[in-house]
mmCIF file of C-alpha atoms in Angstrom:
data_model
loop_
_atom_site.group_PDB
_atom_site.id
_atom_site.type_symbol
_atom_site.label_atom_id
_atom_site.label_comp_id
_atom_site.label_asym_id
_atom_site.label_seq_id
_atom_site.Cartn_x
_atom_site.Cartn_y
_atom_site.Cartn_z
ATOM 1 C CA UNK A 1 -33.652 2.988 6.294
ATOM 2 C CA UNK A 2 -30.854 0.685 7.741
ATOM 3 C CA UNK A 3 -26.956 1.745 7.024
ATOM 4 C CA UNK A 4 -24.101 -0.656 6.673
ATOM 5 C CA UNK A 5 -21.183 1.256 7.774
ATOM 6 C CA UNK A 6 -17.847 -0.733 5.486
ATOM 7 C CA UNK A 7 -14.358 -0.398 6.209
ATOM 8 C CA UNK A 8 -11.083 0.207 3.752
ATOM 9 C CA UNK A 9 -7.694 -1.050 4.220
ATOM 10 C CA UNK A 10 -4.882 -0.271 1.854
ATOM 11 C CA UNK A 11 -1.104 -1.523 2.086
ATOM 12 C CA UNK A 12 0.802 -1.039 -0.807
ATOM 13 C CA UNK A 13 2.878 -4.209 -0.286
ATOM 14 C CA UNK A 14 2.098 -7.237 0.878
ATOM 15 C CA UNK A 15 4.935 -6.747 3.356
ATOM 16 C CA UNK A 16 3.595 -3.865 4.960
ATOM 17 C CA UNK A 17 1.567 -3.851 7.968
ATOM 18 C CA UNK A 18 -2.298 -3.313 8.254
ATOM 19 C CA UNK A 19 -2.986 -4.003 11.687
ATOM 20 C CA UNK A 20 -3.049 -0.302 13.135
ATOM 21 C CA UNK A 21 -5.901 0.314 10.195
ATOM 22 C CA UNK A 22 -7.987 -2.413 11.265
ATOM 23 C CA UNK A 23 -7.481 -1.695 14.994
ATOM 24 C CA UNK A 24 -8.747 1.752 14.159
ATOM 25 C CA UNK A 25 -11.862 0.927 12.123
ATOM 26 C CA UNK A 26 -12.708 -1.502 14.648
ATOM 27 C CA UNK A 27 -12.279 0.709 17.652
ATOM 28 C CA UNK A 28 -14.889 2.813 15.220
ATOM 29 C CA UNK A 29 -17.036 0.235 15.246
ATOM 30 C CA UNK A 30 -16.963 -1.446 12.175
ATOM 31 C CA UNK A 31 -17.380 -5.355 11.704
ATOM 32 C CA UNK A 32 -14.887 -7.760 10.482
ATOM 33 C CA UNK A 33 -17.126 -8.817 7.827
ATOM 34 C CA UNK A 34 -17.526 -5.492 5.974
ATOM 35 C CA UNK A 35 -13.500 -5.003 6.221
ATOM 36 C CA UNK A 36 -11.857 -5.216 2.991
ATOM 37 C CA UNK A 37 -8.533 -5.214 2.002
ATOM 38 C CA UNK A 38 -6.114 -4.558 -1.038
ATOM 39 C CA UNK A 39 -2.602 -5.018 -0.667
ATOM 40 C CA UNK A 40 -2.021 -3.097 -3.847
ATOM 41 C CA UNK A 41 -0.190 0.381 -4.724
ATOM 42 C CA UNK A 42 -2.320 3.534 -5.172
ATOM 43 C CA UNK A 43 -1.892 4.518 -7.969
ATOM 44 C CA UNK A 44 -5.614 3.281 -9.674
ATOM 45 C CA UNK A 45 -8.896 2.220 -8.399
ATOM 46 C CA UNK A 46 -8.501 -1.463 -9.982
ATOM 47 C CA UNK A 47 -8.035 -2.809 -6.751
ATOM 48 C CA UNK A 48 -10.233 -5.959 -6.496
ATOM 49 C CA UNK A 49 -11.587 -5.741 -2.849
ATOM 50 C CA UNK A 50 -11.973 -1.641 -3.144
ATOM 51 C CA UNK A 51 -14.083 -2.648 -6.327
ATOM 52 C CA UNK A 52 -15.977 -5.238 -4.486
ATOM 53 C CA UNK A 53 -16.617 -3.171 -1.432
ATOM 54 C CA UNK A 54 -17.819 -0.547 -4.216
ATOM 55 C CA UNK A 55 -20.449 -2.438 -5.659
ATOM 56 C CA UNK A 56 -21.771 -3.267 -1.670
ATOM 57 C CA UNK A 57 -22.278 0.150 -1.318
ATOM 58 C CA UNK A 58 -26.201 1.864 -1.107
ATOM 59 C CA UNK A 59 -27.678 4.850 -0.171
ATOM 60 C CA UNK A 60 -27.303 5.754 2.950
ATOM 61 C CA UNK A 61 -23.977 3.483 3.690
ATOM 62 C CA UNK A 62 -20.790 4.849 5.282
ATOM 63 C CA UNK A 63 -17.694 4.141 3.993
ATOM 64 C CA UNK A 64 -14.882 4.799 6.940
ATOM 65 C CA UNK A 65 -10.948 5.043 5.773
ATOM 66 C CA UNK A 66 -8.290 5.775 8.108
ATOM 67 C CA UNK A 67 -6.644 8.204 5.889
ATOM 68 C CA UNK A 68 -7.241 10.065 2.468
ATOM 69 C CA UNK A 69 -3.757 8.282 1.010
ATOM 70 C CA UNK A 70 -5.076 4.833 2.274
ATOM 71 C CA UNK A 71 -8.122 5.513 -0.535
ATOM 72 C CA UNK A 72 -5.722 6.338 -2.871
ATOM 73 C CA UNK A 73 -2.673 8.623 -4.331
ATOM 74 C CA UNK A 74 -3.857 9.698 -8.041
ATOM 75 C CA UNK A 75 -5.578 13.314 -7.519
ATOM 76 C CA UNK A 76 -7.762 13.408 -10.329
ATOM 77 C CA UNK A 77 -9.255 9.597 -9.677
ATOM 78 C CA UNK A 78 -9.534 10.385 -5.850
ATOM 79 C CA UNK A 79 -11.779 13.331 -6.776
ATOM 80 C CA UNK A 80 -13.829 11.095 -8.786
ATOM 81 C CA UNK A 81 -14.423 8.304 -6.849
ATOM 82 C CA UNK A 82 -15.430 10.703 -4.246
ATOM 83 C CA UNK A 83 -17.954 12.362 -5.780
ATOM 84 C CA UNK A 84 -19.459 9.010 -7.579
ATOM 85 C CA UNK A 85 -19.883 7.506 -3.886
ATOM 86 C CA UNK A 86 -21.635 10.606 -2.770
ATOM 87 C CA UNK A 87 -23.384 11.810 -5.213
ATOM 88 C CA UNK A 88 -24.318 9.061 -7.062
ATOM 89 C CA UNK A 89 -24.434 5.748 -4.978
ATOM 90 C CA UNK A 90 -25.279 8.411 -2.118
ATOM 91 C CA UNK A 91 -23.136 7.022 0.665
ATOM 92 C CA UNK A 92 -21.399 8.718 3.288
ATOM 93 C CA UNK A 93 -17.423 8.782 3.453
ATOM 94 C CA UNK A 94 -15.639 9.184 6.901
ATOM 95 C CA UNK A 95 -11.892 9.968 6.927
ATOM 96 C CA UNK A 96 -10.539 9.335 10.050
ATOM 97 C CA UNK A 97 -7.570 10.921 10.223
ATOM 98 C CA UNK A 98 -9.313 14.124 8.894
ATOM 99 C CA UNK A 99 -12.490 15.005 10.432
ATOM 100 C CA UNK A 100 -13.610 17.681 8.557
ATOM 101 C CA UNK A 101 -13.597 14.908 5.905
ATOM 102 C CA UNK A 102 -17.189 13.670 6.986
ATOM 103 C CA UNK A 103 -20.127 14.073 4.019
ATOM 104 C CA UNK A 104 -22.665 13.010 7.210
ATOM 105 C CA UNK A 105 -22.090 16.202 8.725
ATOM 106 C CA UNK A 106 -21.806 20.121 7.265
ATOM 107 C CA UNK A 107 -24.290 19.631 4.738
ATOM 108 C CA UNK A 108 -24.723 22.956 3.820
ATOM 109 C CA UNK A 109 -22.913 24.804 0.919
ATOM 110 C CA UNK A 110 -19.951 26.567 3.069
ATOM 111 C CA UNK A 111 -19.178 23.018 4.707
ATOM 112 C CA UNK A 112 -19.654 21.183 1.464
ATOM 113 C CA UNK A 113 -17.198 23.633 -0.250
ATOM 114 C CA UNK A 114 -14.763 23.763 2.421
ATOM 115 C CA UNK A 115 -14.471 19.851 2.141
ATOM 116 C CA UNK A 116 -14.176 19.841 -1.425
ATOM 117 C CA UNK A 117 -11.088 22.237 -1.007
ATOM 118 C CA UNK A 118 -9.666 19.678 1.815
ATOM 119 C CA UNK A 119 -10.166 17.166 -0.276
ATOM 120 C CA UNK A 120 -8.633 18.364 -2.890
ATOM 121 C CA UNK A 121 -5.555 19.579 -1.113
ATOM 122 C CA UNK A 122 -5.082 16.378 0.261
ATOM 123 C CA UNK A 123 -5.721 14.392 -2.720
ATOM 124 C CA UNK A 124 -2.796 16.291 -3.844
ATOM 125 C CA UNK A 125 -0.469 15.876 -1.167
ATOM 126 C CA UNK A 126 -1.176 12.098 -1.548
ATOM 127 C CA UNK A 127 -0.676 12.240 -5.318
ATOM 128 C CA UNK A 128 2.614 14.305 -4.492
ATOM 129 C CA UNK A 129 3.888 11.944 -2.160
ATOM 130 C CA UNK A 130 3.311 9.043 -4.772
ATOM 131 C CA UNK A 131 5.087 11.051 -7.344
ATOM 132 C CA UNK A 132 8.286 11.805 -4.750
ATOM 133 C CA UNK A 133 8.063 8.078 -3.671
ATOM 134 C CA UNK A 134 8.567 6.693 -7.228
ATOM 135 C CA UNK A 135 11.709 9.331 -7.758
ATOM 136 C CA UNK A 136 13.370 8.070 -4.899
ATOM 137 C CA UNK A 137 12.760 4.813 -6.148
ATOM 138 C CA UNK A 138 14.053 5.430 -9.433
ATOM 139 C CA UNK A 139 17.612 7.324 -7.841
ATOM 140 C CA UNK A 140 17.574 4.690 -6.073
ATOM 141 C CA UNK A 141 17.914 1.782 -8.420
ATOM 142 C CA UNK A 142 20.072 3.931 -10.361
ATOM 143 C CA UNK A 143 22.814 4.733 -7.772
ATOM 144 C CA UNK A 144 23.092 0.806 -7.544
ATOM 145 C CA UNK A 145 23.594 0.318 -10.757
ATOM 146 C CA UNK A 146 26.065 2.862 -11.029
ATOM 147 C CA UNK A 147 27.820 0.861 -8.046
ATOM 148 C CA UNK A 148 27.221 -2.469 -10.398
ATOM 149 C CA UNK A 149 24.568 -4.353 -7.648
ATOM 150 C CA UNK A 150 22.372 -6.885 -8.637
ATOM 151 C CA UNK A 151 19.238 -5.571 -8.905
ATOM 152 C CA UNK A 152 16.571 -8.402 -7.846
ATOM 153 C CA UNK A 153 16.620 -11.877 -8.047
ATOM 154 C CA UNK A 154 18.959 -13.744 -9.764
ATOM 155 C CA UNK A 155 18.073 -16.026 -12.384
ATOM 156 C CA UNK A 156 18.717 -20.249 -12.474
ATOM 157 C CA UNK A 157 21.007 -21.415 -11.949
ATOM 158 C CA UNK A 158 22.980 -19.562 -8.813
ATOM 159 C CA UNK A 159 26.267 -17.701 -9.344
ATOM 160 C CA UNK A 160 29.347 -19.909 -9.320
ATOM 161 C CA UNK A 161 30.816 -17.300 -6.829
ATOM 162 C CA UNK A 162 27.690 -17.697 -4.548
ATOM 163 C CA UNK A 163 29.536 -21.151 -3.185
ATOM 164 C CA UNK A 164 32.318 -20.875 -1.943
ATOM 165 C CA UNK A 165 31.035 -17.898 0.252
ATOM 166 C CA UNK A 166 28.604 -19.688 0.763
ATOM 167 C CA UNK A 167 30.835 -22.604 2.770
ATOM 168 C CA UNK A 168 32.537 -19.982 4.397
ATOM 169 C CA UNK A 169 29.368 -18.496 5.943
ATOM 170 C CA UNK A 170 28.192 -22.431 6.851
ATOM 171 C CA UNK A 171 31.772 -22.961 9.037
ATOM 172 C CA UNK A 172 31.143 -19.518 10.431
ATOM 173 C CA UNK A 173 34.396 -17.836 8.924
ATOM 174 C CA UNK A 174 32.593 -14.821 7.275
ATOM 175 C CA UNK A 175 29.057 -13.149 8.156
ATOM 176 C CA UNK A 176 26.180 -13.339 5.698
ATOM 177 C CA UNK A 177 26.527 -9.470 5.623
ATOM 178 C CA UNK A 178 30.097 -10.275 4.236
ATOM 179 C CA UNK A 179 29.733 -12.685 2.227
ATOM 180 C CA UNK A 180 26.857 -10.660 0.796
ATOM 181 C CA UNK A 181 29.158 -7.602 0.376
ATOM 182 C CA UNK A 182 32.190 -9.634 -1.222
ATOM 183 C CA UNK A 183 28.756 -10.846 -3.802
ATOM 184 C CA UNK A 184 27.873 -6.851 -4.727
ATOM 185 C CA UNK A 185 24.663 -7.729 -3.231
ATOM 186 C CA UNK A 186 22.214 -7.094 -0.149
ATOM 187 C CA UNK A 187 22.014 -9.411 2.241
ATOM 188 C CA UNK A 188 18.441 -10.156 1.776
ATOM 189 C CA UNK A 189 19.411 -11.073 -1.844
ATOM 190 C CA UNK A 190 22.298 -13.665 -0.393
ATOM 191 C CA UNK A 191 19.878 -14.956 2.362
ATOM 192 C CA UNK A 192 17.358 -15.642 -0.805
ATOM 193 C CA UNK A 193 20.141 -17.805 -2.355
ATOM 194 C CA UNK A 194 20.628 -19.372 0.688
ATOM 195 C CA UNK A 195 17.015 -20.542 0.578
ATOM 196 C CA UNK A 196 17.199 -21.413 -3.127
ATOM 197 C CA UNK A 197 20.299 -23.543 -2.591
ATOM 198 C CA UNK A 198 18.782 -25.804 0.389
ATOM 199 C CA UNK A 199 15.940 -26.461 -1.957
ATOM 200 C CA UNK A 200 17.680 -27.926 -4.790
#
């Protein structure tokens, strides 16, 4: 019986980069055509190309992922979706990162139960990570409010104080970082105004 051997990528932003997962699942072998990519958090399995790649799937296939987190970070829907690919669409998984994470090999019942206890202990880890991720998140917005910054973008139309800066930046008197810093905001936010501005 022929395998198809499919690739998963996972960013969680569409700013981060996913070229050192596709070099590696290349370098495994894999073709560009059975690559697919979500650039979507972790947190679920409603991921659009996971869920297409999903339904591609038949006995027999291998699925390769470059690590357990790039699957996914909930613990108790990593467990599943492991066991319904192997057990029930009866595909292979391959975690690259983690060989011992390899359903093709150690078939027998002390390597199939010492994967399920790496798997789980990893699942956790990722779902851990996820959790300590969103804190920091959360601290994060909230020591900026406490300091009274803006917090995203800012609405139509642009702050009357965003002008006069923003002349000053233009004949080179103050930085963008200043001008930026005299706003309460980051410079990425006064850069975005920038942008806004020249498009009116």
């Amino acid at each position: 019986m022929d395998k198809n051997f499919y690739g998963y990528i996972r960013v969680s932003t569409i700013d981060q980069n996913e070229v050192r997962q596709i070099i590696e699942l290349k370098k495994w072998g894999i073709l560009s055509k059975n690559l697919y990519m979500d650039k979507l958090s972790g947190k679920d399995f409603n991921r659009p190309q996971y869920q297409k790649l999903k339904k591609q799937l038949r006995k027999g296939d291998v699925l390769v992922i470059k690590s357990i987190d790039r699957l996914g970070r909930n613990y108790l829907d990593i467990q599943e979706e492991w066991r319904e690919i192997v057990k029930e669409i009866q595909a292979d998984i391959v975690i690259l990162d983690m060989p011992i994470l390899d359903t093709r090999t150690n078939k027998d019942l002390i390597g199939t139960l010492i994967s399920d206890i790496v798997l789980q202990l990893l699942s956790y880890v990722a779902q851990t990570e996820r959790e300590n991720i969103r804190q920091r998140q959360a601290e994060g917005i909230a020591a900026a409010k406490k300091r009274g910054a803006h917090l995203g973008r800012f609405p139509k139309p642009l702050p009357k104080e965003f002008y006069p800066l923003y002349e000053r930046w233009v004949n080179k008197e103050i930085s963008m970082a200043e001008a930026a810093s005299q706003m309460n905001i980051a410079r990425h936010q006064f850069e975005w105004m920038i942008k806004k501005y020249r498009k009116l």
